[in-house]
Amino acid sequence: MDSETVTGSGSLSPAQQHGTYELLPFVLDPKNIARFDAGQVIIGDRRQYPFEQSFVTCRTVAEVASAIEGMVTQGSGPWLASVNALRILTSDSPDNPATLMADLQQARDLLVSTRPTNTAMMQRLDQMLSIAKQALATNSDVDYAIAASIDEVLLGIYDDYTLRALAMADLIDDGDGILTNCFGEAGVLLSIAFAARQGKDIIVYAPETRPYFQGAKLTAPSLHEMGIKVNLITDNMPAHIMSERKIQKYVTAADLITLDGHVVNKIGTFQNAISAHAHDIPFFAFAWGRDDSKKQRSDIVIEERDAAEIKLALGTATTIDTISARYPAFDITPPNYVSGVVTVHGVASPYNLESLSTW
Amino acid sequence: MDSETVTGSGSLSPAQQHGTYELLPFVLDPKNIARFDAGQVIIGDRRQYPFEQSFVTCRTVAEVASAIEGMVTQGSGPWLASVNALRILTSDSPDNPATLMADLQQARDLLVSTRPTNTAMMQRLDQMLSIAKQALATNSDVDYAIAASIDEVLLGIYDDYTLRALAMADLIDDGDGILTNCFGEAGVLLSIAFAARQGKDIIVYAPETRPYFQGAKLTAPSLHEMGIKVNLITDNMPAHIMSERKIQKYVTAADLITLDGHVVNKIGTFQNAISAHAHDIPFFAFAWGRDDSKKQRSDIVIEERDAAEIKLALGTATTIDTISARYPAFDITPPNYVSGVVTVHGVASPYNLESLSTW
């Protein structure tokens, strides 16, 4: 990263300066992820995309929690939907401070319980609760304080996406085949878009990501929309494509990275990393903020979802009811399989993360 | 293998002696795989199983070829369907020797072209053509000769399944979790059933096997029918389940094994073998006869199927039409990832296969 490039254009933010917002595909436009409008939280329905550009409207915090749990959105969607869910309470009842804080705390706990692995939602909710408390203490408008804070956080996140994506783009070579997993969102997609804008010819291999098909439904159509070549494959193919020497880099997002370099991401990330290692292909994982409470592997909570979801493909049963199943939603790639963690300060060693104050 | 056990019961074949036919689940009963009846080939429709026990009836060789290409059956199904397809010709036109041999050759070529990777079908068809030629030369009944030969081959195959499964069962330990891939048919399933009959407590992890879900539709229901504990998982989970230390053996069938120990099997077999190796879990692959024309990796033809099949899950589109895809149907696991090849002579080193005359 050249910090002069980032700060050298006067008032332009990194995201503005590098054209981030113009590059983003439909599903990653912040207003299509989740927004607050007239007392309701409007969440982009990733279950319907790319067949429909539809939205789920939530009138209560419980409805937002249910939408998150039901996979209406995922990745960065839950934090943005959940902080906006707080505004259902703050925009509605600004008059009773004591009740409001209790309600916000209850909302926070309900929302956090929906997806235990990715702690970004919890961190942002706690940040918003702290802002609400401060606003109440100073007799400020709580809803306005939270709304302003969401906007500020959002801009900061897209600036961070931009800084990380620029760092990763530098490591992508002309002619690279890139394997990803699930939906790497703005970090992964922008890094490829920036590299392509530098004139590099790139093709992405996107595993479909069972059971919810995020690779087929989000990653492949988003890359196609961005003008990037993409080949959809099933989740059992990455090592075979590697053996054909068609993959030179493996790049994913991460739902969580521990201070000692364990990468937690959508199930399948780990076995692709093992296959990449066996084929001398480097694996880069995008950081998503730092969580000081997640020091090591034993601090990770892997979400075990309802096994019934494994026995469905787009609503159709794949087997008979009597069959048992398992559905761990995430896996853990230890640092010995991680070539680099993509942070706002550049691509770092997974063994040197604790020394970086921000990721 | 204790050869006395196999040969010590007078006229009983290994399959009879060890109760093989009683252990087999519905889909592996030979008459439910494919049979000839009144001028037609009746093929068990694995696309509908386990929801229906239905059959596809073929009146011509072209219909049998189309059914094989369309995945009505797979694994050992194609050879049994295709040799029975020859009887459509031999039972119908026994009078013109010259025409019959040309017709049989044409049928053989059409059938062989449907699935290029697994050469068992080609080997068996060539064997039947040789028998037909001999019968014509000696003025014998060609149809009778082929029918008798199919019966003989079939009995021999189930005896071989039994010998291999007994060898593998000896290596399965009480308390083992066993990962498989796709549908390992009689070899894999009998080895687990024999081990269970020895009082060993076993649980099988069955990846669903995209895009056709053979793991979900054939493996899991068949094991359940046989009274074996089974957990269905998606194809992106094996390494994570290994990291939980729940898998002690990885056991699959093989569509082809080269003389120098490369195991060709359903896509996904290779990456699971890499993950198994990284977790110190041995990988055993069942041999399926020896093909002297397949000496090394470069002799393997990997079937590349229509990529449109990847973009469907049980008939429903997983993405938009404009997305490109790849569908290599099989992959290749080199011998350094293979702990043992299960043959009729016991579990052999993948580096010592050429010395064994039969597998």
PDB file of N, CA, C and O in Angstrom, chain A residues 30-36 40-47 53-61 63-69 71-74 77-78 80-82 84-85 111:
ATOM      1  N   PRO A  30     -24.460  -0.912  -0.736  1.00  0.00           N
ATOM      2  CA  PRO A  30     -24.930  -0.940   0.661  1.00  0.00           C
ATOM      3  C   PRO A  30     -26.453  -0.846   0.790  1.00  0.00           C
ATOM      4  O   PRO A  30     -27.044  -1.544   1.615  1.00  0.00           O
ATOM      5  N   LYS A  31     -27.091  -0.018  -0.049  1.00  0.00           N
ATOM      6  CA  LYS A  31     -28.557   0.128   0.113  1.00  0.00           C
ATOM      7  C   LYS A  31     -29.302  -1.143  -0.309  1.00  0.00           C
ATOM      8  O   LYS A  31     -30.464  -1.347   0.075  1.00  0.00           O
ATOM      9  N   ASN A  32     -28.630  -2.009  -1.085  1.00  0.00           N
ATOM     10  CA  ASN A  32     -29.252  -3.284  -1.455  1.00  0.00           C
ATOM     11  C   ASN A  32     -28.913  -4.400  -0.468  1.00  0.00           C
ATOM     12  O   ASN A  32     -29.442  -5.507  -0.570  1.00  0.00           O
ATOM     13  N   ILE A  33     -27.978  -4.126   0.452  1.00  0.00           N
ATOM     14  CA  ILE A  33     -27.678  -5.120   1.499  1.00  0.00           C
ATOM     15  C   ILE A  33     -28.735  -4.995   2.593  1.00  0.00           C
ATOM     16  O   ILE A  33     -29.475  -5.934   2.874  1.00  0.00           O
ATOM     17  N   ALA A  34     -28.816  -3.808   3.224  1.00  0.00           N
ATOM     18  CA  ALA A  34     -29.836  -3.558   4.252  1.00  0.00           C
ATOM     19  C   ALA A  34     -29.901  -2.057   4.508  1.00  0.00           C
ATOM     20  O   ALA A  34     -28.871  -1.387   4.542  1.00  0.00           O
ATOM     21  N   ARG A  35     -31.114  -1.535   4.687  1.00  0.00           N
ATOM     22  CA  ARG A  35     -31.259  -0.101   4.972  1.00  0.00           C
ATOM     23  C   ARG A  35     -32.496   0.108   5.839  1.00  0.00           C
ATOM     24  O   ARG A  35     -33.377  -0.766   5.916  1.00  0.00           O
ATOM     25  N   PHE A  36     -32.514   1.292   6.507  1.00  0.00           N
ATOM     26  CA  PHE A  36     -33.661   1.659   7.335  1.00  0.00           C
ATOM     27  C   PHE A  36     -34.485   2.675   6.564  1.00  0.00           C
ATOM     28  O   PHE A  36     -33.941   3.654   6.028  1.00  0.00           O
ATOM     29  N   GLN A  40     -38.923   0.834   9.011  1.00  0.00           N
ATOM     30  CA  GLN A  40     -38.752  -0.572   8.649  1.00  0.00           C
ATOM     31  C   GLN A  40     -37.315  -0.846   8.201  1.00  0.00           C
ATOM     32  O   GLN A  40     -36.642   0.047   7.685  1.00  0.00           O
ATOM     33  N   VAL A  41     -36.870  -2.086   8.397  1.00  0.00           N
ATOM     34  CA  VAL A  41     -35.571  -2.493   7.863  1.00  0.00           C
ATOM     35  C   VAL A  41     -35.823  -3.276   6.573  1.00  0.00           C
ATOM     36  O   VAL A  41     -36.580  -4.261   6.569  1.00  0.00           O
ATOM     37  N   ILE A  42     -35.200  -2.799   5.494  1.00  0.00           N
ATOM     38  CA  ILE A  42     -35.374  -3.408   4.173  1.00  0.00           C
ATOM     39  C   ILE A  42     -34.091  -4.194   3.881  1.00  0.00           C
ATOM     40  O   ILE A  42     -33.005  -3.615   3.800  1.00  0.00           O
ATOM     41  N   ILE A  43     -34.207  -5.521   3.755  1.00  0.00           N
ATOM     42  CA  ILE A  43     -33.023  -6.379   3.566  1.00  0.00           C
ATOM     43  C   ILE A  43     -33.066  -7.004   2.171  1.00  0.00           C
ATOM     44  O   ILE A  43     -34.085  -7.592   1.773  1.00  0.00           O
ATOM     45  N   GLY A  44     -31.971  -6.856   1.422  1.00  0.00           N
ATOM     46  CA  GLY A  44     -31.874  -7.506   0.103  1.00  0.00           C
ATOM     47  C   GLY A  44     -31.988  -9.011   0.288  1.00  0.00           C
ATOM     48  O   GLY A  44     -31.270  -9.597   1.109  1.00  0.00           O
ATOM     49  N   ASP A  45     -32.859  -9.654  -0.466  1.00  0.00           N
ATOM     50  CA  ASP A  45     -33.129 -11.082  -0.276  1.00  0.00           C
ATOM     51  C   ASP A  45     -32.180 -11.906  -1.155  1.00  0.00           C
ATOM     52  O   ASP A  45     -32.457 -12.155  -2.327  1.00  0.00           O
ATOM     53  N   ARG A  46     -31.072 -12.329  -0.546  1.00  0.00           N
ATOM     54  CA  ARG A  46     -30.074 -13.092  -1.299  1.00  0.00           C
ATOM     55  C   ARG A  46     -30.542 -14.499  -1.646  1.00  0.00           C
ATOM     56  O   ARG A  46     -29.938 -15.158  -2.484  1.00  0.00           O
ATOM     57  N   ARG A  47     -31.623 -14.947  -0.996  1.00  0.00           N
ATOM     58  CA  ARG A  47     -32.156 -16.271  -1.345  1.00  0.00           C
ATOM     59  C   ARG A  47     -32.779 -16.241  -2.741  1.00  0.00           C
ATOM     60  O   ARG A  47     -32.814 -17.249  -3.436  1.00  0.00           O
ATOM     61  N   GLN A  53     -34.547  -9.410  -7.974  1.00  0.00           N
ATOM     62  CA  GLN A  53     -33.938  -8.403  -7.104  1.00  0.00           C
ATOM     63  C   GLN A  53     -35.015  -7.992  -6.121  1.00  0.00           C
ATOM     64  O   GLN A  53     -35.659  -6.956  -6.277  1.00  0.00           O
ATOM     65  N   SER A  54     -35.197  -8.822  -5.086  1.00  0.00           N
ATOM     66  CA  SER A  54     -36.295  -8.568  -4.157  1.00  0.00           C
ATOM     67  C   SER A  54     -35.771  -8.276  -2.761  1.00  0.00           C
ATOM     68  O   SER A  54     -34.600  -8.506  -2.455  1.00  0.00           O
ATOM     69  N   PHE A  55     -36.655  -7.768  -1.920  1.00  0.00           N
ATOM     70  CA  PHE A  55     -36.282  -7.325  -0.576  1.00  0.00           C
ATOM     71  C   PHE A  55     -37.275  -7.880   0.437  1.00  0.00           C
ATOM     72  O   PHE A  55     -38.453  -8.067   0.119  1.00  0.00           O
ATOM     73  N   VAL A  56     -36.758  -8.131   1.657  1.00  0.00           N
ATOM     74  CA  VAL A  56     -37.616  -8.544   2.754  1.00  0.00           C
ATOM     75  C   VAL A  56     -37.785  -7.333   3.675  1.00  0.00           C
ATOM     76  O   VAL A  56     -36.800  -6.710   4.066  1.00  0.00           O
ATOM     77  N   THR A  57     -39.025  -6.994   3.995  1.00  0.00           N
ATOM     78  CA  THR A  57     -39.306  -5.833   4.844  1.00  0.00           C
ATOM     79  C   THR A  57     -39.610  -6.304   6.265  1.00  0.00           C
ATOM     80  O   THR A  57     -40.494  -7.136   6.469  1.00  0.00           O
ATOM     81  N   CYS A  58     -38.844  -5.768   7.232  1.00  0.00           N
ATOM     82  CA  CYS A  58     -39.015  -6.183   8.627  1.00  0.00           C
ATOM     83  C   CYS A  58     -39.539  -5.016   9.456  1.00  0.00           C
ATOM     84  O   CYS A  58     -38.948  -3.936   9.452  1.00  0.00           O
ATOM     85  N   ARG A  59     -40.617  -5.258  10.179  1.00  0.00           N
ATOM     86  CA  ARG A  59     -41.225  -4.199  10.991  1.00  0.00           C
ATOM     87  C   ARG A  59     -40.811  -4.272  12.454  1.00  0.00           C
ATOM     88  O   ARG A  59     -41.028  -3.342  13.220  1.00  0.00           O
ATOM     89  N   THR A  60     -40.228  -5.407  12.866  1.00  0.00           N
ATOM     90  CA  THR A  60     -39.799  -5.570  14.258  1.00  0.00           C
ATOM     91  C   THR A  60     -38.383  -6.145  14.300  1.00  0.00           C
ATOM     92  O   THR A  60     -37.902  -6.713  13.310  1.00  0.00           O
ATOM     93  N   VAL A  61     -37.746  -5.992  15.457  1.00  0.00           N
ATOM     94  CA  VAL A  61     -36.415  -6.573  15.651  1.00  0.00           C
ATOM     95  C   VAL A  61     -36.482  -8.091  15.493  1.00  0.00           C
ATOM     96  O   VAL A  61     -35.597  -8.706  14.894  1.00  0.00           O
ATOM     97  N   GLU A  63     -38.405  -9.745  13.599  1.00  0.00           N
ATOM     98  CA  GLU A  63     -38.459 -10.088  12.171  1.00  0.00           C
ATOM     99  C   GLU A  63     -37.076  -9.995  11.528  1.00  0.00           C
ATOM    100  O   GLU A  63     -36.722 -10.794  10.666  1.00  0.00           O
ATOM    101  N   VAL A  64     -36.278  -9.009  11.958  1.00  0.00           N
ATOM    102  CA  VAL A  64     -34.910  -8.899  11.439  1.00  0.00           C
ATOM    103  C   VAL A  64     -34.100 -10.131  11.878  1.00  0.00           C
ATOM    104  O   VAL A  64     -33.390 -10.750  11.071  1.00  0.00           O
ATOM    105  N   ALA A  65     -34.219 -10.493  13.151  1.00  0.00           N
ATOM    106  CA  ALA A  65     -33.489 -11.662  13.665  1.00  0.00           C
ATOM    107  C   ALA A  65     -33.879 -12.917  12.893  1.00  0.00           C
ATOM    108  O   ALA A  65     -33.028 -13.730  12.510  1.00  0.00           O
ATOM    109  N   SER A  66     -35.159 -13.046  12.639  1.00  0.00           N
ATOM    110  CA  SER A  66     -35.649 -14.209  11.906  1.00  0.00           C
ATOM    111  C   SER A  66     -35.132 -14.222  10.468  1.00  0.00           C
ATOM    112  O   SER A  66     -34.772 -15.281   9.936  1.00  0.00           O
ATOM    113  N   ALA A  67     -35.061 -13.042   9.838  1.00  0.00           N
ATOM    114  CA  ALA A  67     -34.543 -12.954   8.466  1.00  0.00           C
ATOM    115  C   ALA A  67     -33.063 -13.347   8.419  1.00  0.00           C
ATOM    116  O   ALA A  67     -32.620 -14.058   7.514  1.00  0.00           O
ATOM    117  N   ILE A  68     -32.281 -12.889   9.413  1.00  0.00           N
ATOM    118  CA  ILE A  68     -30.853 -13.225   9.457  1.00  0.00           C
ATOM    119  C   ILE A  68     -30.689 -14.729   9.673  1.00  0.00           C
ATOM    120  O   ILE A  68     -29.924 -15.400   8.977  1.00  0.00           O
ATOM    121  N   GLU A  69     -31.444 -15.264  10.623  1.00  0.00           N
ATOM    122  CA  GLU A  69     -31.354 -16.691  10.918  1.00  0.00           C
ATOM    123  C   GLU A  69     -31.798 -17.515   9.704  1.00  0.00           C
ATOM    124  O   GLU A  69     -31.253 -18.581   9.436  1.00  0.00           O
ATOM    125  N   MET A  71     -31.292 -16.879   6.638  1.00  0.00           N
ATOM    126  CA  MET A  71     -30.366 -16.747   5.512  1.00  0.00           C
ATOM    127  C   MET A  71     -30.876 -15.814   4.397  1.00  0.00           C
ATOM    128  O   MET A  71     -30.469 -15.948   3.245  1.00  0.00           O
ATOM    129  N   VAL A  72     -31.758 -14.859   4.771  1.00  0.00           N
ATOM    130  CA  VAL A  72     -32.135 -13.823   3.800  1.00  0.00           C
ATOM    131  C   VAL A  72     -30.866 -13.082   3.367  1.00  0.00           C
ATOM    132  O   VAL A  72     -30.684 -12.743   2.202  1.00  0.00           O
ATOM    133  N   THR A  73     -29.972 -12.835   4.331  1.00  0.00           N
ATOM    134  CA  THR A  73     -28.690 -12.206   4.039  1.00  0.00           C
ATOM    135  C   THR A  73     -27.605 -12.959   4.789  1.00  0.00           C
ATOM    136  O   THR A  73     -27.891 -13.767   5.673  1.00  0.00           O
ATOM    137  N   GLN A  74     -26.340 -12.756   4.397  1.00  0.00           N
ATOM    138  CA  GLN A  74     -25.214 -13.395   5.101  1.00  0.00           C
ATOM    139  C   GLN A  74     -23.967 -12.555   4.868  1.00  0.00           C
ATOM    140  O   GLN A  74     -24.049 -11.474   4.283  1.00  0.00           O
ATOM    141  N   GLY A  77     -24.014  -8.832   5.527  1.00  0.00           N
ATOM    142  CA  GLY A  77     -25.411  -8.430   5.656  1.00  0.00           C
ATOM    143  C   GLY A  77     -25.919  -8.380   7.090  1.00  0.00           C
ATOM    144  O   GLY A  77     -26.561  -7.402   7.481  1.00  0.00           O
ATOM    145  N   PRO A  78     -25.636  -9.386   7.914  1.00  0.00           N
ATOM    146  CA  PRO A  78     -26.193  -9.404   9.266  1.00  0.00           C
ATOM    147  C   PRO A  78     -25.837  -8.170  10.108  1.00  0.00           C
ATOM    148  O   PRO A  78     -26.694  -7.637  10.816  1.00  0.00           O
ATOM    149  N   LEU A  80     -25.184  -5.117   9.094  1.00  0.00           N
ATOM    150  CA  LEU A  80     -25.849  -3.923   8.586  1.00  0.00           C
ATOM    151  C   LEU A  80     -27.356  -3.997   8.837  1.00  0.00           C
ATOM    152  O   LEU A  80     -27.992  -2.995   9.205  1.00  0.00           O
ATOM    153  N   ALA A  81     -27.914  -5.185   8.698  1.00  0.00           N
ATOM    154  CA  ALA A  81     -29.340  -5.358   9.008  1.00  0.00           C
ATOM    155  C   ALA A  81     -29.584  -5.153  10.501  1.00  0.00           C
ATOM    156  O   ALA A  81     -30.561  -4.511  10.897  1.00  0.00           O
ATOM    157  N   SER A  82     -28.674  -5.665  11.329  1.00  0.00           N
ATOM    158  CA  SER A  82     -28.927  -5.623  12.771  1.00  0.00           C
ATOM    159  C   SER A  82     -28.750  -4.219  13.362  1.00  0.00           C
ATOM    160  O   SER A  82     -29.528  -3.818  14.228  1.00  0.00           O
ATOM    161  N   ASN A  84     -29.305  -1.481  11.787  1.00  0.00           N
ATOM    162  CA  ASN A  84     -30.499  -0.761  11.347  1.00  0.00           C
ATOM    163  C   ASN A  84     -31.737  -1.207  12.122  1.00  0.00           C
ATOM    164  O   ASN A  84     -32.666  -0.419  12.308  1.00  0.00           O
ATOM    165  N   ALA A  85     -31.726  -2.467  12.575  1.00  0.00           N
ATOM    166  CA  ALA A  85     -32.856  -2.964  13.376  1.00  0.00           C
ATOM    167  C   ALA A  85     -33.006  -2.161  14.663  1.00  0.00           C
ATOM    168  O   ALA A  85     -34.123  -1.953  15.159  1.00  0.00           O
ATOM    169  N   LEU A 111     -30.413 -10.526  18.404  1.00  0.00           N
ATOM    170  CA  LEU A 111     -29.748 -10.473  17.101  1.00  0.00           C
ATOM    171  C   LEU A 111     -28.434 -11.263  17.121  1.00  0.00           C
ATOM    172  O   LEU A 111     -28.139 -12.034  16.206  1.00  0.00           O
TER     173      LEU A 111
END
